[in-house]
Amino acid sequence: MWMDRNPVHMLTSGGSRKEGTVMRRVNGEMKPVPAPELVRHYHRWMGGVDVNDQLRMQRYSVQLSYKTRKYYKTLFLRLLDVTFVNAYIVYRHHRKTNVKSPPKHFAFFEELMEQLLAVDSVEAFAEIEEATCARERTAPSPARARASRQAGNRGDDVVVDERHRLEESPDTIEGEQGVKKRQQSCKVCALHKVKPRKFTKYFCPECSSGNKRKYLCNVGRDGRDTCFRVWHLEWNNGNGITRELLQSYKTRDRPPSARPGKKQRRRPRESGDQPTAGSDGGEGGDVDADDDDEDLAGDQP
């Protein structure tokens, strides 16, 4: 932290906290002010940082084109943007040193995309996949390994009837990123009360009836089989659900309102008002609070 007019907090991976000086305007005059070397380096190169940010925050930013909930995906897209910007800066400097006109930002990206899309052969894709594959360099996840062992012990060679399959829901919804598939709660996850709630866009048409679709995710959770296989194999297409699960999962069956709309609060009747037949209180009209008190008083000894 460095105290300027206000506290300045800085985080660096290669700066120095060795004391130095920076020029600041004090009472209309430029004077040297003690400051860490980190601050001096920032003041010297902040113009380049601003230019880099301007190039990255333009309409060609990959990070700003996608919205994701995973923070590590945002970091990856940010690093990808920085890589593209640095490549453009290096390429522009190379063109200048060879006495050539520097390329436009859009022209550089267009040429870069054409080169990336030029990899259209199966052998080239296989070579890239083999070079970037991390299966042989990293250990498997313990949770995935345990789930694989349990799946092998269960005997996953049992195949679901071919009439039952997963299809995407045709329902769509307007979102910030455009039109996307509507997702509903998975039936198996809902019965098992999986937290947080799991949603999926896939359903089984054979088990569905009209618009009442059976949404099932194709993901195994907590060492169990996939919800699709649990529904069809363990629960016999939904007909063999245990009574304990059905009792713990109570659905609300509310009858439709006879008078849809906003309910109005009952207004307390004034002493001069007369009860009318057909009111909310029945044939006798509204019941006065004083009458209730008299009835309760008469019941007491």
PDB file of N, CA and C in Angstrom, residues 14-80:
ATOM      1  N   GLY A  14       5.982  -9.299  -9.816  1.00  0.00           N
ATOM      2  CA  GLY A  14       7.405  -9.095 -10.084  1.00  0.00           C
ATOM      3  C   GLY A  14       7.898  -7.709  -9.739  1.00  0.00           C
ATOM      4  N   GLY A  15       7.120  -6.918  -9.018  1.00  0.00           N
ATOM      5  CA  GLY A  15       7.547  -5.575  -8.661  1.00  0.00           C
ATOM      6  C   GLY A  15       8.443  -5.556  -7.434  1.00  0.00           C
ATOM      7  N   SER A  16       9.029  -4.396  -7.186  1.00  0.00           N
ATOM      8  CA  SER A  16       9.930  -4.216  -6.049  1.00  0.00           C
ATOM      9  C   SER A  16       9.350  -3.174  -5.098  1.00  0.00           C
ATOM     10  N   ARG A  17       9.512  -3.445  -3.796  1.00  0.00           N
ATOM     11  CA  ARG A  17       9.063  -2.491  -2.791  1.00  0.00           C
ATOM     12  C   ARG A  17      10.188  -1.576  -2.336  1.00  0.00           C
ATOM     13  N   LYS A  18      11.292  -1.604  -3.055  1.00  0.00           N
ATOM     14  CA  LYS A  18      12.408  -0.735  -2.713  1.00  0.00           C
ATOM     15  C   LYS A  18      11.993   0.727  -2.866  1.00  0.00           C
ATOM     16  N   GLU A  19      12.427   1.544  -1.927  1.00  0.00           N
ATOM     17  CA  GLU A  19      11.983   2.935  -1.916  1.00  0.00           C
ATOM     18  C   GLU A  19      12.618   3.713  -3.058  1.00  0.00           C
ATOM     19  N   GLY A  20      11.789   4.492  -3.733  1.00  0.00           N
ATOM     20  CA  GLY A  20      12.241   5.356  -4.802  1.00  0.00           C
ATOM     21  C   GLY A  20      11.487   6.672  -4.741  1.00  0.00           C
ATOM     22  N   THR A  21      11.448   7.378  -5.840  1.00  0.00           N
ATOM     23  CA  THR A  21      10.744   8.666  -5.887  1.00  0.00           C
ATOM     24  C   THR A  21       9.943   8.760  -7.178  1.00  0.00           C
ATOM     25  N   VAL A  22       8.851   9.488  -7.080  1.00  0.00           N
ATOM     26  CA  VAL A  22       8.030   9.810  -8.246  1.00  0.00           C
ATOM     27  C   VAL A  22       7.743  11.303  -8.197  1.00  0.00           C
ATOM     28  N   MET A  23       7.504  11.897  -9.355  1.00  0.00           N
ATOM     29  CA  MET A  23       7.219  13.315  -9.440  1.00  0.00           C
ATOM     30  C   MET A  23       5.716  13.534  -9.289  1.00  0.00           C
ATOM     31  N   ARG A  24       5.369  14.373  -8.301  1.00  0.00           N
ATOM     32  CA  ARG A  24       3.974  14.704  -8.045  1.00  0.00           C
ATOM     33  C   ARG A  24       3.839  16.222  -7.955  1.00  0.00           C
ATOM     34  N   ARG A  25       2.674  16.724  -8.289  1.00  0.00           N
ATOM     35  CA  ARG A  25       2.420  18.151  -8.226  1.00  0.00           C
ATOM     36  C   ARG A  25       1.960  18.517  -6.814  1.00  0.00           C
ATOM     37  N   VAL A  26       2.744  19.371  -6.147  1.00  0.00           N
ATOM     38  CA  VAL A  26       2.440  19.807  -4.786  1.00  0.00           C
ATOM     39  C   VAL A  26       2.381  21.332  -4.791  1.00  0.00           C
ATOM     40  N   ASN A  27       1.213  21.883  -4.485  1.00  0.00           N
ATOM     41  CA  ASN A  27       1.008  23.337  -4.456  1.00  0.00           C
ATOM     42  C   ASN A  27       1.404  23.982  -5.780  1.00  0.00           C
ATOM     43  N   GLY A  28       1.075  23.327  -6.867  1.00  0.00           N
ATOM     44  CA  GLY A  28       1.341  23.875  -8.194  1.00  0.00           C
ATOM     45  C   GLY A  28       2.747  23.644  -8.691  1.00  0.00           C
ATOM     46  N   GLU A  29       3.608  22.950  -7.943  1.00  0.00           N
ATOM     47  CA  GLU A  29       4.987  22.698  -8.366  1.00  0.00           C
ATOM     48  C   GLU A  29       5.241  21.196  -8.378  1.00  0.00           C
ATOM     49  N   MET A  30       6.062  20.743  -9.338  1.00  0.00           N
ATOM     50  CA  MET A  30       6.426  19.337  -9.432  1.00  0.00           C
ATOM     51  C   MET A  30       7.564  19.055  -8.465  1.00  0.00           C
ATOM     52  N   LYS A  31       7.336  18.127  -7.543  1.00  0.00           N
ATOM     53  CA  LYS A  31       8.338  17.778  -6.537  1.00  0.00           C
ATOM     54  C   LYS A  31       8.460  16.264  -6.450  1.00  0.00           C
ATOM     55  N   PRO A  32       9.683  15.795  -6.115  1.00  0.00           N
ATOM     56  CA  PRO A  32       9.852  14.346  -5.926  1.00  0.00           C
ATOM     57  C   PRO A  32       9.195  13.902  -4.616  1.00  0.00           C
ATOM     58  N   VAL A  33       8.464  12.799  -4.706  1.00  0.00           N
ATOM     59  CA  VAL A  33       7.758  12.244  -3.548  1.00  0.00           C
ATOM     60  C   VAL A  33       8.225  10.806  -3.363  1.00  0.00           C
ATOM     61  N   PRO A  34       8.566  10.412  -2.140  1.00  0.00           N
ATOM     62  CA  PRO A  34       8.996   9.025  -1.930  1.00  0.00           C
ATOM     63  C   PRO A  34       7.870   8.043  -2.234  1.00  0.00           C
ATOM     64  N   ALA A  35       8.228   6.974  -2.928  1.00  0.00           N
ATOM     65  CA  ALA A  35       7.253   5.949  -3.307  1.00  0.00           C
ATOM     66  C   ALA A  35       8.007   4.662  -3.626  1.00  0.00           C
ATOM     67  N   PRO A  36       7.383   3.510  -3.529  1.00  0.00           N
ATOM     68  CA  PRO A  36       8.042   2.252  -3.900  1.00  0.00           C
ATOM     69  C   PRO A  36       8.363   2.215  -5.393  1.00  0.00           C
ATOM     70  N   GLU A  37       9.339   1.392  -5.758  1.00  0.00           N
ATOM     71  CA  GLU A  37       9.705   1.244  -7.159  1.00  0.00           C
ATOM     72  C   GLU A  37       8.524   0.725  -7.981  1.00  0.00           C
ATOM     73  N   LEU A  38       7.661  -0.032  -7.322  1.00  0.00           N
ATOM     74  CA  LEU A  38       6.488  -0.557  -8.022  1.00  0.00           C
ATOM     75  C   LEU A  38       5.616   0.571  -8.560  1.00  0.00           C
ATOM     76  N   VAL A  39       5.430   1.625  -7.781  1.00  0.00           N
ATOM     77  CA  VAL A  39       4.613   2.756  -8.219  1.00  0.00           C
ATOM     78  C   VAL A  39       5.291   3.490  -9.369  1.00  0.00           C
ATOM     79  N   ARG A  40       6.597   3.638  -9.268  1.00  0.00           N
ATOM     80  CA  ARG A  40       7.324   4.335 -10.338  1.00  0.00           C
ATOM     81  C   ARG A  40       7.230   3.559 -11.657  1.00  0.00           C
ATOM     82  N   HIS A  41       7.360   2.240 -11.570  1.00  0.00           N
ATOM     83  CA  HIS A  41       7.255   1.426 -12.790  1.00  0.00           C
ATOM     84  C   HIS A  41       5.843   1.491 -13.372  1.00  0.00           C
ATOM     85  N   TYR A  42       4.856   1.534 -12.510  1.00  0.00           N
ATOM     86  CA  TYR A  42       3.476   1.613 -13.002  1.00  0.00           C
ATOM     87  C   TYR A  42       3.230   2.937 -13.716  1.00  0.00           C
ATOM     88  N   HIS A  43       3.721   4.038 -13.125  1.00  0.00           N
ATOM     89  CA  HIS A  43       3.543   5.343 -13.759  1.00  0.00           C
ATOM     90  C   HIS A  43       4.288   5.422 -15.090  1.00  0.00           C
ATOM     91  N   ARG A  44       5.365   4.688 -15.205  1.00  0.00           N
ATOM     92  CA  ARG A  44       6.154   4.743 -16.431  1.00  0.00           C
ATOM     93  C   ARG A  44       5.484   3.959 -17.562  1.00  0.00           C
ATOM     94  N   TRP A  45       4.899   2.792 -17.225  1.00  0.00           N
ATOM     95  CA  TRP A  45       4.374   1.903 -18.256  1.00  0.00           C
ATOM     96  C   TRP A  45       2.844   1.844 -18.292  1.00  0.00           C
ATOM     97  N   MET A  46       2.169   2.701 -17.558  1.00  0.00           N
ATOM     98  CA  MET A  46       0.709   2.582 -17.529  1.00  0.00           C
ATOM     99  C   MET A  46       0.084   2.966 -18.870  1.00  0.00           C
ATOM    100  N   GLY A  47       0.805   3.734 -19.677  1.00  0.00           N
ATOM    101  CA  GLY A  47       0.283   4.037 -21.009  1.00  0.00           C
ATOM    102  C   GLY A  47       0.143   2.778 -21.847  1.00  0.00           C
ATOM    103  N   GLY A  48       1.147   1.895 -21.763  1.00  0.00           N
ATOM    104  CA  GLY A  48       1.049   0.631 -22.490  1.00  0.00           C
ATOM    105  C   GLY A  48      -0.064  -0.253 -21.965  1.00  0.00           C
ATOM    106  N   VAL A  49      -0.267  -0.237 -20.653  1.00  0.00           N
ATOM    107  CA  VAL A  49      -1.365  -1.016 -20.069  1.00  0.00           C
ATOM    108  C   VAL A  49      -2.711  -0.498 -20.561  1.00  0.00           C
ATOM    109  N   ASP A  50      -2.849   0.815 -20.641  1.00  0.00           N
ATOM    110  CA  ASP A  50      -4.107   1.385 -21.125  1.00  0.00           C
ATOM    111  C   ASP A  50      -4.349   1.035 -22.589  1.00  0.00           C
ATOM    112  N   VAL A  51      -3.289   1.068 -23.397  1.00  0.00           N
ATOM    113  CA  VAL A  51      -3.445   0.708 -24.811  1.00  0.00           C
ATOM    114  C   VAL A  51      -3.841  -0.758 -24.946  1.00  0.00           C
ATOM    115  N   ASN A  52      -3.225  -1.614 -24.135  1.00  0.00           N
ATOM    116  CA  ASN A  52      -3.571  -3.036 -24.171  1.00  0.00           C
ATOM    117  C   ASN A  52      -5.029  -3.251 -23.789  1.00  0.00           C
ATOM    118  N   ASP A  53      -5.477  -2.543 -22.762  1.00  0.00           N
ATOM    119  CA  ASP A  53      -6.878  -2.671 -22.345  1.00  0.00           C
ATOM    120  C   ASP A  53      -7.824  -2.146 -23.419  1.00  0.00           C
ATOM    121  N   GLN A  54      -7.422  -1.059 -24.092  1.00  0.00           N
ATOM    122  CA  GLN A  54      -8.274  -0.521 -25.148  1.00  0.00           C
ATOM    123  C   GLN A  54      -8.404  -1.502 -26.307  1.00  0.00           C
ATOM    124  N   LEU A  55      -7.301  -2.147 -26.659  1.00  0.00           N
ATOM    125  CA  LEU A  55      -7.357  -3.132 -27.735  1.00  0.00           C
ATOM    126  C   LEU A  55      -8.162  -4.363 -27.325  1.00  0.00           C
ATOM    127  N   ARG A  56      -8.065  -4.730 -26.060  1.00  0.00           N
ATOM    128  CA  ARG A  56      -8.760  -5.933 -25.583  1.00  0.00           C
ATOM    129  C   ARG A  56     -10.245  -5.685 -25.400  1.00  0.00           C
ATOM    130  N   MET A  57     -10.630  -4.469 -25.003  1.00  0.00           N
ATOM    131  CA  MET A  57     -12.028  -4.179 -24.696  1.00  0.00           C
ATOM    132  C   MET A  57     -12.825  -3.745 -25.918  1.00  0.00           C
ATOM    133  N   GLN A  58     -12.217  -3.816 -27.112  1.00  0.00           N
ATOM    134  CA  GLN A  58     -12.957  -3.450 -28.307  1.00  0.00           C
ATOM    135  C   GLN A  58     -13.974  -4.536 -28.650  1.00  0.00           C
ATOM    136  N   ARG A  59     -14.617  -4.396 -29.774  1.00  0.00           N
ATOM    137  CA  ARG A  59     -15.682  -5.328 -30.152  1.00  0.00           C
ATOM    138  C   ARG A  59     -15.150  -6.707 -30.532  1.00  0.00           C
ATOM    139  N   TYR A  60     -13.836  -6.878 -30.564  1.00  0.00           N
ATOM    140  CA  TYR A  60     -13.266  -8.174 -30.917  1.00  0.00           C
ATOM    141  C   TYR A  60     -12.953  -9.019 -29.683  1.00  0.00           C
ATOM    142  N   SER A  61     -13.399  -8.617 -28.519  1.00  0.00           N
ATOM    143  CA  SER A  61     -13.079  -9.339 -27.291  1.00  0.00           C
ATOM    144  C   SER A  61     -13.867 -10.645 -27.220  1.00  0.00           C
ATOM    145  N   VAL A  62     -13.153 -11.743 -26.962  1.00  0.00           N
ATOM    146  CA  VAL A  62     -13.808 -13.039 -26.780  1.00  0.00           C
ATOM    147  C   VAL A  62     -14.461 -13.106 -25.409  1.00  0.00           C
ATOM    148  N   GLN A  63     -13.818 -12.506 -24.413  1.00  0.00           N
ATOM    149  CA  GLN A  63     -14.360 -12.544 -23.054  1.00  0.00           C
ATOM    150  C   GLN A  63     -15.713 -11.845 -22.970  1.00  0.00           C
ATOM    151  N   LEU A  64     -15.860 -10.724 -23.659  1.00  0.00           N
ATOM    152  CA  LEU A  64     -17.111  -9.981 -23.612  1.00  0.00           C
ATOM    153  C   LEU A  64     -18.194 -10.593 -24.491  1.00  0.00           C
ATOM    154  N   SER A  65     -17.831 -11.567 -25.319  1.00  0.00           N
ATOM    155  CA  SER A  65     -18.813 -12.198 -26.203  1.00  0.00           C
ATOM    156  C   SER A  65     -19.556 -13.337 -25.529  1.00  0.00           C
ATOM    157  N   TYR A  66     -19.010 -13.848 -24.432  1.00  0.00           N
ATOM    158  CA  TYR A  66     -19.619 -14.977 -23.742  1.00  0.00           C
ATOM    159  C   TYR A  66     -19.831 -14.615 -22.278  1.00  0.00           C
ATOM    160  N   LYS A  67     -20.924 -15.086 -21.737  1.00  0.00           N
ATOM    161  CA  LYS A  67     -21.239 -14.893 -20.329  1.00  0.00           C
ATOM    162  C   LYS A  67     -21.335 -16.258 -19.670  1.00  0.00           C
ATOM    163  N   THR A  68     -20.495 -16.515 -18.696  1.00  0.00           N
ATOM    164  CA  THR A  68     -20.449 -17.813 -18.047  1.00  0.00           C
ATOM    165  C   THR A  68     -20.479 -17.638 -16.544  1.00  0.00           C
ATOM    166  N   ARG A  69     -20.939 -18.669 -15.856  1.00  0.00           N
ATOM    167  CA  ARG A  69     -21.001 -18.640 -14.401  1.00  0.00           C
ATOM    168  C   ARG A  69     -19.721 -19.162 -13.754  1.00  0.00           C
ATOM    169  N   LYS A  70     -18.908 -19.865 -14.519  1.00  0.00           N
ATOM    170  CA  LYS A  70     -17.675 -20.423 -13.979  1.00  0.00           C
ATOM    171  C   LYS A  70     -16.561 -19.380 -14.063  1.00  0.00           C
ATOM    172  N   TYR A  71     -15.931 -19.115 -12.922  1.00  0.00           N
ATOM    173  CA  TYR A  71     -14.921 -18.060 -12.901  1.00  0.00           C
ATOM    174  C   TYR A  71     -13.693 -18.440 -13.707  1.00  0.00           C
ATOM    175  N   TYR A  72     -13.350 -19.746 -13.719  1.00  0.00           N
ATOM    176  CA  TYR A  72     -12.136 -20.141 -14.422  1.00  0.00           C
ATOM    177  C   TYR A  72     -12.307 -20.017 -15.939  1.00  0.00           C
ATOM    178  N   LYS A  73     -13.550 -20.131 -16.423  1.00  0.00           N
ATOM    179  CA  LYS A  73     -13.774 -19.912 -17.847  1.00  0.00           C
ATOM    180  C   LYS A  73     -13.573 -18.440 -18.206  1.00  0.00           C
ATOM    181  N   THR A  74     -13.975 -17.552 -17.293  1.00  0.00           N
ATOM    182  CA  THR A  74     -13.751 -16.123 -17.526  1.00  0.00           C
ATOM    183  C   THR A  74     -12.263 -15.807 -17.556  1.00  0.00           C
ATOM    184  N   LEU A  75     -11.502 -16.420 -16.644  1.00  0.00           N
ATOM    185  CA  LEU A  75     -10.051 -16.213 -16.647  1.00  0.00           C
ATOM    186  C   LEU A  75      -9.424 -16.732 -17.938  1.00  0.00           C
ATOM    187  N   PHE A  76      -9.903 -17.890 -18.403  1.00  0.00           N
ATOM    188  CA  PHE A  76      -9.352 -18.443 -19.645  1.00  0.00           C
ATOM    189  C   PHE A  76      -9.632 -17.519 -20.825  1.00  0.00           C
ATOM    190  N   LEU A  77     -10.858 -17.014 -20.919  1.00  0.00           N
ATOM    191  CA  LEU A  77     -11.188 -16.109 -22.019  1.00  0.00           C
ATOM    192  C   LEU A  77     -10.406 -14.808 -21.925  1.00  0.00           C
ATOM    193  N   ARG A  78     -10.148 -14.350 -20.695  1.00  0.00           N
ATOM    194  CA  ARG A  78      -9.333 -13.135 -20.529  1.00  0.00           C
ATOM    195  C   ARG A  78      -7.913 -13.390 -21.026  1.00  0.00           C
ATOM    196  N   LEU A  79      -7.329 -14.522 -20.652  1.00  0.00           N
ATOM    197  CA  LEU A  79      -5.977 -14.849 -21.123  1.00  0.00           C
ATOM    198  C   LEU A  79      -5.955 -15.027 -22.640  1.00  0.00           C
ATOM    199  N   LEU A  80      -7.033 -15.569 -23.196  1.00  0.00           N
ATOM    200  CA  LEU A  80      -7.096 -15.716 -24.651  1.00  0.00           C
ATOM    201  C   LEU A  80      -7.124 -14.350 -25.330  1.00  0.00           C
TER     202      LEU A  80
END
